Amino acid sequence: MQRASIPLGQMGDYEIKQLKVFKTVADCGGFSAAETELNISRSTISIHISNLESRLNLILCRRGRAGFALTEEGIVVYDATVKLLGELDDFRSTINHLDIQLSGSLTVLFSDTISLDPRANIPKVINKFVNLASEVYLTAEVARMTEIERQVMSEEADIGFIPHHRFLDGLEYQHIFTDNCFLYCAKGSPLYDLSSDELDDEIIDGSPTVYAGMKTQENIIGHLANMNLKATAYNYESRLALILSSKYIGYLPETLAKPYIDSGVLKAVCPLSRFYALEIMAITKKTVSINKIRTLFIKLVREFYQKRKINKE
């Protein structure tokens, strides 16, 4: 005969305690094994379980000569208990974190030249951050994009700044600025003195090209698909060096190339068609817990970005 359903109603500390006893019994595989873990007698454990069953109007477990086993209802209650206790722990951790002072550590990773790009305002962000959180130990490093993603996901690093090349589950993305990347050749390159009319796809695609050497966005792959890829240089500085040798052509951010364009050392190749936009993102790990240090740093980055955007408009 099926038991009549009785609304559970509100749960207090006593019910939470009963659920914790029930979970421990289930984890230990029986009342006897749970005695040591709970440091209470078997009879007391039995009372807690019986009271919980009465409270829920369910039979949660069977015990006897055949051994201990959860009922179907007991399995459902066990899974719900694990989830509930986990959420309570997260809530407790979050609330406790609200009261702590801004102390501890923050690790920030940058890809390529982002840390000194004026559009990111990183020096100003750090200046204000240290004024507000002087006790925080700050670590800043440069790394490859994939390594930055890995360290943020594994919580070895708190924040990463990377060119956007994919979306990963478990990461949050905050747009910082957009790079326009053009194809460049250097003075001395066979392409440098050719006019736009003389520069056709066959000549450009046949020229030795340096590229990042990694899988990236489809629009970037499209630009490289037919090119003569002859060298790999992940970092912009090393890629720039190879382009400046005049033996290779390659894509670079416009801001990085500008001083060399102004001095006549570099030249953009078919700038109306050979370019792509590259978004720069700040990445953090998705989490329900509050990290005040990381939140403050990201907040400052957003503030400087918004100010720059408003001033630009």
JSON list of C-alpha atoms in Angstrom, two decimals, residues 36-257:
[
{"chain": "A", "resi": 36, "resn": "THR", "atom": "CA", "xyz": [32.89, 5.58, 14.87]},
{"chain": "A", "resi": 37, "resn": "GLU", "atom": "CA", "xyz": [32.45, 8.16, 12.15]},
{"chain": "A", "resi": 38, "resn": "LEU", "atom": "CA", "xyz": [29.61, 9.96, 14.00]},
{"chain": "A", "resi": 39, "resn": "ASN", "atom": "CA", "xyz": [30.94, 9.27, 17.50]},
{"chain": "A", "resi": 40, "resn": "ILE", "atom": "CA", "xyz": [27.46, 8.40, 18.73]},
{"chain": "A", "resi": 41, "resn": "SER", "atom": "CA", "xyz": [25.91, 5.06, 19.70]},
{"chain": "A", "resi": 42, "resn": "ARG", "atom": "CA", "xyz": [24.10, 2.77, 17.32]},
{"chain": "A", "resi": 43, "resn": "SER", "atom": "CA", "xyz": [20.84, 3.24, 19.25]},
{"chain": "A", "resi": 44, "resn": "THR", "atom": "CA", "xyz": [21.11, 7.03, 18.88]},
{"chain": "A", "resi": 45, "resn": "ILE", "atom": "CA", "xyz": [21.75, 6.64, 15.16]},
{"chain": "A", "resi": 46, "resn": "SER", "atom": "CA", "xyz": [18.69, 4.42, 14.90]},
{"chain": "A", "resi": 47, "resn": "ILE", "atom": "CA", "xyz": [16.56, 7.06, 16.63]},
{"chain": "A", "resi": 48, "resn": "HIS", "atom": "CA", "xyz": [17.76, 9.76, 14.22]},
{"chain": "A", "resi": 49, "resn": "ILE", "atom": "CA", "xyz": [16.99, 7.61, 11.17]},
{"chain": "A", "resi": 50, "resn": "SER", "atom": "CA", "xyz": [13.57, 6.58, 12.54]},
{"chain": "A", "resi": 51, "resn": "ASN", "atom": "CA", "xyz": [12.67, 10.19, 13.29]},
{"chain": "A", "resi": 52, "resn": "LEU", "atom": "CA", "xyz": [13.81, 11.25, 9.81]},
{"chain": "A", "resi": 53, "resn": "GLU", "atom": "CA", "xyz": [11.70, 8.50, 8.22]},
{"chain": "A", "resi": 54, "resn": "SER", "atom": "CA", "xyz": [8.69, 9.62, 10.24]},
{"chain": "A", "resi": 55, "resn": "ARG", "atom": "CA", "xyz": [9.35, 13.25, 9.30]},
{"chain": "A", "resi": 56, "resn": "LEU", "atom": "CA", "xyz": [9.52, 12.38, 5.59]},
{"chain": "A", "resi": 57, "resn": "ASN", "atom": "CA", "xyz": [6.88, 9.64, 5.80]},
{"chain": "A", "resi": 58, "resn": "LEU", "atom": "CA", "xyz": [9.24, 7.36, 3.86]},
{"chain": "A", "resi": 59, "resn": "ILE", "atom": "CA", "xyz": [11.23, 4.19, 4.49]},
{"chain": "A", "resi": 60, "resn": "LEU", "atom": "CA", "xyz": [14.80, 5.15, 3.67]},
{"chain": "A", "resi": 61, "resn": "CYS", "atom": "CA", "xyz": [16.74, 1.96, 4.38]},
{"chain": "A", "resi": 62, "resn": "ARG", "atom": "CA", "xyz": [16.35, -1.69, 5.27]},
{"chain": "A", "resi": 63, "resn": "ARG", "atom": "CA", "xyz": [18.54, -3.30, 7.92]},
{"chain": "A", "resi": 64, "resn": "GLY", "atom": "CA", "xyz": [18.59, -6.82, 9.18]},
{"chain": "A", "resi": 65, "resn": "ARG", "atom": "CA", "xyz": [20.25, -10.16, 8.61]},
{"chain": "A", "resi": 66, "resn": "ALA", "atom": "CA", "xyz": [20.40, -9.52, 4.88]},
{"chain": "A", "resi": 67, "resn": "GLY", "atom": "CA", "xyz": [22.48, -6.43, 5.58]},
{"chain": "A", "resi": 68, "resn": "PHE", "atom": "CA", "xyz": [22.01, -2.70, 5.12]},
{"chain": "A", "resi": 69, "resn": "ALA", "atom": "CA", "xyz": [20.54, -1.27, 1.90]},
{"chain": "A", "resi": 70, "resn": "LEU", "atom": "CA", "xyz": [18.85, 1.94, 0.82]},
{"chain": "A", "resi": 71, "resn": "THR", "atom": "CA", "xyz": [15.33, 1.73, -0.54]},
{"chain": "A", "resi": 72, "resn": "GLU", "atom": "CA", "xyz": [14.45, 3.38, -3.85]},
{"chain": "A", "resi": 73, "resn": "GLU", "atom": "CA", "xyz": [13.13, 6.35, -1.89]},
{"chain": "A", "resi": 74, "resn": "GLY", "atom": "CA", "xyz": [16.28, 6.30, 0.24]},
{"chain": "A", "resi": 75, "resn": "ILE", "atom": "CA", "xyz": [18.49, 6.59, -2.86]},
{"chain": "A", "resi": 76, "resn": "VAL", "atom": "CA", "xyz": [16.52, 9.63, -4.03]},
{"chain": "A", "resi": 77, "resn": "VAL", "atom": "CA", "xyz": [16.72, 11.23, -0.57]},
{"chain": "A", "resi": 78, "resn": "TYR", "atom": "CA", "xyz": [20.46, 10.44, -0.39]},
{"chain": "A", "resi": 79, "resn": "ASP", "atom": "CA", "xyz": [21.16, 12.17, -3.73]},
{"chain": "A", "resi": 80, "resn": "ALA", "atom": "CA", "xyz": [19.07, 15.18, -2.68]},
{"chain": "A", "resi": 81, "resn": "THR", "atom": "CA", "xyz": [20.90, 15.29, 0.67]},
{"chain": "A", "resi": 82, "resn": "VAL", "atom": "CA", "xyz": [24.32, 15.32, -1.01]},
{"chain": "A", "resi": 83, "resn": "LYS", "atom": "CA", "xyz": [23.19, 18.23, -3.19]},
{"chain": "A", "resi": 84, "resn": "LEU", "atom": "CA", "xyz": [21.65, 20.13, -0.26]},
{"chain": "A", "resi": 85, "resn": "LEU", "atom": "CA", "xyz": [24.68, 19.76, 2.02]},
{"chain": "A", "resi": 86, "resn": "GLY", "atom": "CA", "xyz": [26.97, 20.78, -0.82]},
{"chain": "A", "resi": 87, "resn": "GLU", "atom": "CA", "xyz": [24.95, 23.93, -1.43]},
{"chain": "A", "resi": 88, "resn": "LEU", "atom": "CA", "xyz": [25.00, 24.72, 2.29]},
{"chain": "A", "resi": 89, "resn": "ASP", "atom": "CA", "xyz": [28.81, 24.42, 2.29]},
{"chain": "A", "resi": 90, "resn": "ASP", "atom": "CA", "xyz": [29.04, 26.74, -0.73]},
{"chain": "A", "resi": 91, "resn": "PHE", "atom": "CA", "xyz": [26.71, 29.23, 0.98]},
{"chain": "A", "resi": 92, "resn": "ARG", "atom": "CA", "xyz": [28.75, 29.13, 4.18]},
{"chain": "A", "resi": 93, "resn": "SER", "atom": "CA", "xyz": [32.00, 29.62, 2.27]},
{"chain": "A", "resi": 94, "resn": "THR", "atom": "CA", "xyz": [30.56, 32.55, 0.33]},
{"chain": "A", "resi": 95, "resn": "ILE", "atom": "CA", "xyz": [29.21, 34.32, 3.42]},
{"chain": "A", "resi": 96, "resn": "ASN", "atom": "CA", "xyz": [32.42, 33.77, 5.37]},
{"chain": "A", "resi": 97, "resn": "HIS", "atom": "CA", "xyz": [34.40, 35.19, 2.44]},
{"chain": "A", "resi": 98, "resn": "LEU", "atom": "CA", "xyz": [32.41, 38.43, 2.58]},
{"chain": "A", "resi": 99, "resn": "ASP", "atom": "CA", "xyz": [33.86, 39.32, 5.96]},
{"chain": "A", "resi": 100, "resn": "ILE", "atom": "CA", "xyz": [37.53, 38.79, 5.20]},
{"chain": "A", "resi": 101, "resn": "GLN", "atom": "CA", "xyz": [39.89, 41.62, 4.42]},
{"chain": "A", "resi": 102, "resn": "LEU", "atom": "CA", "xyz": [41.38, 41.91, 0.96]},
{"chain": "A", "resi": 103, "resn": "SER", "atom": "CA", "xyz": [44.44, 39.79, 1.60]},
{"chain": "A", "resi": 104, "resn": "GLY", "atom": "CA", "xyz": [45.80, 36.70, -0.04]},
{"chain": "A", "resi": 105, "resn": "SER", "atom": "CA", "xyz": [47.09, 36.34, -3.58]},
{"chain": "A", "resi": 106, "resn": "LEU", "atom": "CA", "xyz": [46.08, 37.02, -7.16]},
{"chain": "A", "resi": 107, "resn": "THR", "atom": "CA", "xyz": [47.65, 35.47, -10.25]},
{"chain": "A", "resi": 108, "resn": "VAL", "atom": "CA", "xyz": [47.08, 37.20, -13.57]},
{"chain": "A", "resi": 109, "resn": "LEU", "atom": "CA", "xyz": [48.28, 35.75, -16.87]},
{"chain": "A", "resi": 110, "resn": "PHE", "atom": "CA", "xyz": [48.70, 37.70, -20.10]},
{"chain": "A", "resi": 111, "resn": "SER", "atom": "CA", "xyz": [49.04, 36.56, -23.67]},
{"chain": "A", "resi": 112, "resn": "ASP", "atom": "CA", "xyz": [51.63, 38.38, -25.77]},
{"chain": "A", "resi": 113, "resn": "THR", "atom": "CA", "xyz": [51.69, 42.19, -25.49]},
{"chain": "A", "resi": 114, "resn": "ILE", "atom": "CA", "xyz": [48.32, 42.69, -23.78]},
{"chain": "A", "resi": 115, "resn": "SER", "atom": "CA", "xyz": [49.81, 43.77, -20.44]},
{"chain": "A", "resi": 116, "resn": "LEU", "atom": "CA", "xyz": [51.36, 46.89, -22.02]},
{"chain": "A", "resi": 117, "resn": "ASP", "atom": "CA", "xyz": [48.64, 47.65, -24.55]},
{"chain": "A", "resi": 118, "resn": "PRO", "atom": "CA", "xyz": [47.26, 51.11, -23.66]},
{"chain": "A", "resi": 119, "resn": "ARG", "atom": "CA", "xyz": [43.74, 49.98, -24.52]},
{"chain": "A", "resi": 120, "resn": "ALA", "atom": "CA", "xyz": [43.79, 47.48, -21.64]},
{"chain": "A", "resi": 121, "resn": "ASN", "atom": "CA", "xyz": [45.04, 50.07, -19.10]},
{"chain": "A", "resi": 122, "resn": "ILE", "atom": "CA", "xyz": [46.69, 47.31, -17.08]},
{"chain": "A", "resi": 123, "resn": "PRO", "atom": "CA", "xyz": [49.26, 49.59, -15.32]},
{"chain": "A", "resi": 124, "resn": "LYS", "atom": "CA", "xyz": [46.43, 51.91, -14.22]},
{"chain": "A", "resi": 125, "resn": "VAL", "atom": "CA", "xyz": [44.30, 48.93, -13.16]},
{"chain": "A", "resi": 126, "resn": "ILE", "atom": "CA", "xyz": [47.16, 47.57, -11.06]},
{"chain": "A", "resi": 127, "resn": "ASN", "atom": "CA", "xyz": [47.82, 51.00, -9.55]},
{"chain": "A", "resi": 128, "resn": "LYS", "atom": "CA", "xyz": [44.24, 51.35, -8.35]},
{"chain": "A", "resi": 129, "resn": "PHE", "atom": "CA", "xyz": [44.03, 47.68, -7.36]},
{"chain": "A", "resi": 130, "resn": "VAL", "atom": "CA", "xyz": [47.10, 47.94, -5.09]},
{"chain": "A", "resi": 131, "resn": "ASN", "atom": "CA", "xyz": [45.71, 51.12, -3.53]},
{"chain": "A", "resi": 132, "resn": "LEU", "atom": "CA", "xyz": [42.56, 49.21, -2.61]},
{"chain": "A", "resi": 133, "resn": "ALA", "atom": "CA", "xyz": [44.17, 45.85, -1.77]},
{"chain": "A", "resi": 134, "resn": "SER", "atom": "CA", "xyz": [47.72, 46.54, -0.66]},
{"chain": "A", "resi": 135, "resn": "GLU", "atom": "CA", "xyz": [47.99, 43.27, 1.29]},
{"chain": "A", "resi": 136, "resn": "VAL", "atom": "CA", "xyz": [47.35, 41.10, -1.77]},
{"chain": "A", "resi": 137, "resn": "TYR", "atom": "CA", "xyz": [50.39, 39.31, -3.22]},
{"chain": "A", "resi": 138, "resn": "LEU", "atom": "CA", "xyz": [50.22, 39.83, -6.98]},
{"chain": "A", "resi": 139, "resn": "THR", "atom": "CA", "xyz": [51.76, 37.52, -9.60]},
{"chain": "A", "resi": 140, "resn": "ALA", "atom": "CA", "xyz": [51.75, 38.52, -13.28]},
{"chain": "A", "resi": 141, "resn": "GLU", "atom": "CA", "xyz": [53.15, 36.32, -16.04]},
{"chain": "A", "resi": 142, "resn": "VAL", "atom": "CA", "xyz": [53.05, 35.94, -19.82]},
{"chain": "A", "resi": 143, "resn": "ALA", "atom": "CA", "xyz": [51.99, 32.56, -21.24]},
{"chain": "A", "resi": 144, "resn": "ARG", "atom": "CA", "xyz": [50.50, 30.87, -24.30]},
{"chain": "A", "resi": 145, "resn": "MET", "atom": "CA", "xyz": [46.73, 31.12, -24.74]},
{"chain": "A", "resi": 146, "resn": "THR", "atom": "CA", "xyz": [46.11, 27.41, -24.20]},
{"chain": "A", "resi": 147, "resn": "GLU", "atom": "CA", "xyz": [48.25, 27.42, -21.05]},
{"chain": "A", "resi": 148, "resn": "ILE", "atom": "CA", "xyz": [46.36, 30.45, -19.72]},
{"chain": "A", "resi": 149, "resn": "GLU", "atom": "CA", "xyz": [43.05, 28.67, -20.31]},
{"chain": "A", "resi": 150, "resn": "ARG", "atom": "CA", "xyz": [44.33, 25.54, -18.57]},
{"chain": "A", "resi": 151, "resn": "GLN", "atom": "CA", "xyz": [45.62, 27.40, -15.51]},
{"chain": "A", "resi": 152, "resn": "VAL", "atom": "CA", "xyz": [42.42, 29.45, -15.10]},
{"chain": "A", "resi": 153, "resn": "MET", "atom": "CA", "xyz": [40.29, 26.30, -15.43]},
{"chain": "A", "resi": 154, "resn": "SER", "atom": "CA", "xyz": [42.42, 24.46, -12.83]},
{"chain": "A", "resi": 155, "resn": "GLU", "atom": "CA", "xyz": [42.47, 27.57, -10.57]},
{"chain": "A", "resi": 156, "resn": "GLU", "atom": "CA", "xyz": [46.26, 27.83, -10.75]},
{"chain": "A", "resi": 157, "resn": "ALA", "atom": "CA", "xyz": [45.59, 31.35, -12.05]},
{"chain": "A", "resi": 158, "resn": "ASP", "atom": "CA", "xyz": [42.73, 33.72, -11.23]},
{"chain": "A", "resi": 159, "resn": "ILE", "atom": "CA", "xyz": [42.45, 35.81, -14.40]},
{"chain": "A", "resi": 160, "resn": "GLY", "atom": "CA", "xyz": [43.74, 35.45, -17.94]},
{"chain": "A", "resi": 161, "resn": "PHE", "atom": "CA", "xyz": [43.90, 37.96, -20.79]},
{"chain": "A", "resi": 162, "resn": "ILE", "atom": "CA", "xyz": [43.86, 36.30, -24.20]},
{"chain": "A", "resi": 163, "resn": "PRO", "atom": "CA", "xyz": [42.89, 36.89, -27.82]},
{"chain": "A", "resi": 164, "resn": "HIS", "atom": "CA", "xyz": [39.53, 35.20, -28.25]},
{"chain": "A", "resi": 165, "resn": "HIS", "atom": "CA", "xyz": [39.84, 32.02, -30.30]},
{"chain": "A", "resi": 166, "resn": "ARG", "atom": "CA", "xyz": [37.16, 29.74, -28.80]},
{"chain": "A", "resi": 167, "resn": "PHE", "atom": "CA", "xyz": [34.55, 29.43, -26.03]},
{"chain": "A", "resi": 168, "resn": "LEU", "atom": "CA", "xyz": [35.15, 26.83, -23.31]},
{"chain": "A", "resi": 169, "resn": "ASP", "atom": "CA", "xyz": [32.51, 25.58, -20.88]},
{"chain": "A", "resi": 170, "resn": "GLY", "atom": "CA", "xyz": [33.48, 26.58, -17.36]},
{"chain": "A", "resi": 171, "resn": "LEU", "atom": "CA", "xyz": [34.99, 29.93, -18.33]},
{"chain": "A", "resi": 172, "resn": "GLU", "atom": "CA", "xyz": [33.48, 33.40, -18.30]},
{"chain": "A", "resi": 173, "resn": "TYR", "atom": "CA", "xyz": [34.55, 35.96, -20.92]},
{"chain": "A", "resi": 174, "resn": "GLN", "atom": "CA", "xyz": [34.77, 39.73, -20.59]},
{"chain": "A", "resi": 175, "resn": "HIS", "atom": "CA", "xyz": [35.52, 41.77, -23.71]},
{"chain": "A", "resi": 176, "resn": "ILE", "atom": "CA", "xyz": [38.39, 44.23, -23.21]},
{"chain": "A", "resi": 177, "resn": "PHE", "atom": "CA", "xyz": [39.16, 45.63, -26.67]},
{"chain": "A", "resi": 178, "resn": "THR", "atom": "CA", "xyz": [39.38, 44.58, -30.32]},
{"chain": "A", "resi": 179, "resn": "ASP", "atom": "CA", "xyz": [42.57, 44.31, -32.37]},
{"chain": "A", "resi": 180, "resn": "ASN", "atom": "CA", "xyz": [42.57, 44.87, -36.11]},
{"chain": "A", "resi": 181, "resn": "CYS", "atom": "CA", "xyz": [45.24, 42.61, -37.57]},
{"chain": "A", "resi": 182, "resn": "PHE", "atom": "CA", "xyz": [46.65, 43.32, -41.04]},
{"chain": "A", "resi": 183, "resn": "LEU", "atom": "CA", "xyz": [49.02, 41.44, -43.31]},
{"chain": "A", "resi": 184, "resn": "TYR", "atom": "CA", "xyz": [52.48, 43.08, -43.39]},
{"chain": "A", "resi": 185, "resn": "CYS", "atom": "CA", "xyz": [55.69, 42.86, -45.35]},
{"chain": "A", "resi": 186, "resn": "ALA", "atom": "CA", "xyz": [58.99, 44.59, -44.56]},
{"chain": "A", "resi": 187, "resn": "LYS", "atom": "CA", "xyz": [61.22, 46.82, -46.63]},
{"chain": "A", "resi": 188, "resn": "GLY", "atom": "CA", "xyz": [63.37, 44.53, -48.72]},
{"chain": "A", "resi": 189, "resn": "SER", "atom": "CA", "xyz": [60.58, 42.03, -49.26]},
{"chain": "A", "resi": 190, "resn": "PRO", "atom": "CA", "xyz": [59.66, 41.34, -52.92]},
{"chain": "A", "resi": 191, "resn": "LEU", "atom": "CA", "xyz": [56.14, 42.57, -52.08]},
{"chain": "A", "resi": 192, "resn": "TYR", "atom": "CA", "xyz": [57.19, 45.90, -50.56]},
{"chain": "A", "resi": 193, "resn": "ASP", "atom": "CA", "xyz": [57.65, 47.88, -53.79]},
{"chain": "A", "resi": 194, "resn": "LEU", "atom": "CA", "xyz": [54.73, 46.35, -55.66]},
{"chain": "A", "resi": 195, "resn": "SER", "atom": "CA", "xyz": [51.68, 48.52, -56.25]},
{"chain": "A", "resi": 196, "resn": "SER", "atom": "CA", "xyz": [48.19, 47.39, -55.25]},
{"chain": "A", "resi": 197, "resn": "ASP", "atom": "CA", "xyz": [47.51, 46.58, -58.91]},
{"chain": "A", "resi": 198, "resn": "GLU", "atom": "CA", "xyz": [50.54, 44.32, -59.04]},
{"chain": "A", "resi": 199, "resn": "LEU", "atom": "CA", "xyz": [49.70, 42.50, -55.79]},
{"chain": "A", "resi": 200, "resn": "ASP", "atom": "CA", "xyz": [47.38, 39.66, -56.73]},
{"chain": "A", "resi": 201, "resn": "ASP", "atom": "CA", "xyz": [46.38, 36.61, -54.69]},
{"chain": "A", "resi": 202, "resn": "GLU", "atom": "CA", "xyz": [48.88, 34.36, -56.45]},
{"chain": "A", "resi": 203, "resn": "ILE", "atom": "CA", "xyz": [51.84, 36.55, -55.50]},
{"chain": "A", "resi": 204, "resn": "ILE", "atom": "CA", "xyz": [50.65, 37.11, -51.92]},
{"chain": "A", "resi": 205, "resn": "ASP", "atom": "CA", "xyz": [49.68, 33.50, -51.22]},
{"chain": "A", "resi": 206, "resn": "GLY", "atom": "CA", "xyz": [52.92, 32.27, -52.73]},
{"chain": "A", "resi": 207, "resn": "SER", "atom": "CA", "xyz": [55.09, 34.38, -50.42]},
{"chain": "A", "resi": 208, "resn": "PRO", "atom": "CA", "xyz": [56.66, 32.65, -47.38]},
{"chain": "A", "resi": 209, "resn": "THR", "atom": "CA", "xyz": [54.38, 33.40, -44.41]},
{"chain": "A", "resi": 210, "resn": "VAL", "atom": "CA", "xyz": [54.90, 33.29, -40.64]},
{"chain": "A", "resi": 211, "resn": "TYR", "atom": "CA", "xyz": [51.88, 32.52, -38.44]},
{"chain": "A", "resi": 212, "resn": "ALA", "atom": "CA", "xyz": [51.00, 31.66, -34.84]},
{"chain": "A", "resi": 213, "resn": "GLY", "atom": "CA", "xyz": [51.10, 27.91, -35.45]},
{"chain": "A", "resi": 214, "resn": "MET", "atom": "CA", "xyz": [47.89, 27.03, -33.65]},
{"chain": "A", "resi": 215, "resn": "LYS", "atom": "CA", "xyz": [44.23, 26.41, -34.39]},
{"chain": "A", "resi": 216, "resn": "THR", "atom": "CA", "xyz": [42.18, 29.56, -34.03]},
{"chain": "A", "resi": 217, "resn": "GLN", "atom": "CA", "xyz": [38.96, 31.23, -35.24]},
{"chain": "A", "resi": 218, "resn": "GLU", "atom": "CA", "xyz": [37.45, 30.25, -38.56]},
{"chain": "A", "resi": 219, "resn": "ASN", "atom": "CA", "xyz": [37.84, 33.76, -40.02]},
{"chain": "A", "resi": 220, "resn": "ILE", "atom": "CA", "xyz": [41.57, 33.71, -39.26]},
{"chain": "A", "resi": 221, "resn": "ILE", "atom": "CA", "xyz": [41.98, 30.19, -40.63]},
{"chain": "A", "resi": 222, "resn": "GLY", "atom": "CA", "xyz": [40.25, 31.41, -43.79]},
{"chain": "A", "resi": 223, "resn": "HIS", "atom": "CA", "xyz": [42.88, 34.09, -44.29]},
{"chain": "A", "resi": 224, "resn": "LEU", "atom": "CA", "xyz": [45.71, 31.57, -43.88]},
{"chain": "A", "resi": 225, "resn": "ALA", "atom": "CA", "xyz": [44.15, 28.67, -45.78]},
{"chain": "A", "resi": 226, "resn": "ASN", "atom": "CA", "xyz": [45.83, 29.29, -49.14]},
{"chain": "A", "resi": 227, "resn": "MET", "atom": "CA", "xyz": [49.01, 30.96, -47.90]},
{"chain": "A", "resi": 228, "resn": "ASN", "atom": "CA", "xyz": [52.53, 29.55, -48.05]},
{"chain": "A", "resi": 229, "resn": "LEU", "atom": "CA", "xyz": [53.04, 28.84, -44.34]},
{"chain": "A", "resi": 230, "resn": "LYS", "atom": "CA", "xyz": [56.78, 28.52, -43.89]},
{"chain": "A", "resi": 231, "resn": "ALA", "atom": "CA", "xyz": [57.45, 29.61, -40.29]},
{"chain": "A", "resi": 232, "resn": "THR", "atom": "CA", "xyz": [55.82, 29.54, -36.86]},
{"chain": "A", "resi": 233, "resn": "ALA", "atom": "CA", "xyz": [56.09, 32.31, -34.26]},
{"chain": "A", "resi": 234, "resn": "TYR", "atom": "CA", "xyz": [53.42, 32.31, -31.57]},
{"chain": "A", "resi": 235, "resn": "ASN", "atom": "CA", "xyz": [54.45, 35.56, -29.84]},
{"chain": "A", "resi": 236, "resn": "TYR", "atom": "CA", "xyz": [54.01, 38.83, -31.67]},
{"chain": "A", "resi": 237, "resn": "GLU", "atom": "CA", "xyz": [57.56, 40.00, -30.93]},
{"chain": "A", "resi": 238, "resn": "SER", "atom": "CA", "xyz": [59.14, 36.94, -32.51]},
{"chain": "A", "resi": 239, "resn": "ARG", "atom": "CA", "xyz": [56.67, 37.11, -35.43]},
{"chain": "A", "resi": 240, "resn": "LEU", "atom": "CA", "xyz": [57.53, 40.77, -35.93]},
{"chain": "A", "resi": 241, "resn": "ALA", "atom": "CA", "xyz": [61.23, 39.90, -35.97]},
{"chain": "A", "resi": 242, "resn": "LEU", "atom": "CA", "xyz": [60.70, 37.33, -38.73]},
{"chain": "A", "resi": 243, "resn": "ILE", "atom": "CA", "xyz": [58.64, 39.79, -40.78]},
{"chain": "A", "resi": 244, "resn": "LEU", "atom": "CA", "xyz": [61.27, 42.51, -40.31]},
{"chain": "A", "resi": 245, "resn": "SER", "atom": "CA", "xyz": [63.86, 40.10, -41.75]},
{"chain": "A", "resi": 246, "resn": "SER", "atom": "CA", "xyz": [62.03, 40.72, -45.07]},
{"chain": "A", "resi": 247, "resn": "LYS", "atom": "CA", "xyz": [61.99, 36.96, -45.71]},
{"chain": "A", "resi": 248, "resn": "TYR", "atom": "CA", "xyz": [58.43, 36.45, -44.45]},
{"chain": "A", "resi": 249, "resn": "ILE", "atom": "CA", "xyz": [55.08, 38.19, -44.50]},
{"chain": "A", "resi": 250, "resn": "GLY", "atom": "CA", "xyz": [52.56, 37.82, -41.67]},
{"chain": "A", "resi": 251, "resn": "TYR", "atom": "CA", "xyz": [49.63, 39.20, -39.70]},
{"chain": "A", "resi": 252, "resn": "LEU", "atom": "CA", "xyz": [50.18, 41.58, -36.78]},
{"chain": "A", "resi": 253, "resn": "PRO", "atom": "CA", "xyz": [47.96, 43.85, -34.67]},
{"chain": "A", "resi": 254, "resn": "GLU", "atom": "CA", "xyz": [47.75, 47.34, -36.17]},
{"chain": "A", "resi": 255, "resn": "THR", "atom": "CA", "xyz": [48.90, 49.02, -32.95]},
{"chain": "A", "resi": 256, "resn": "LEU", "atom": "CA", "xyz": [52.04, 46.88, -32.76]},
{"chain": "A", "resi": 257, "resn": "ALA", "atom": "CA", "xyz": [52.94, 47.56, -36.38]}
]
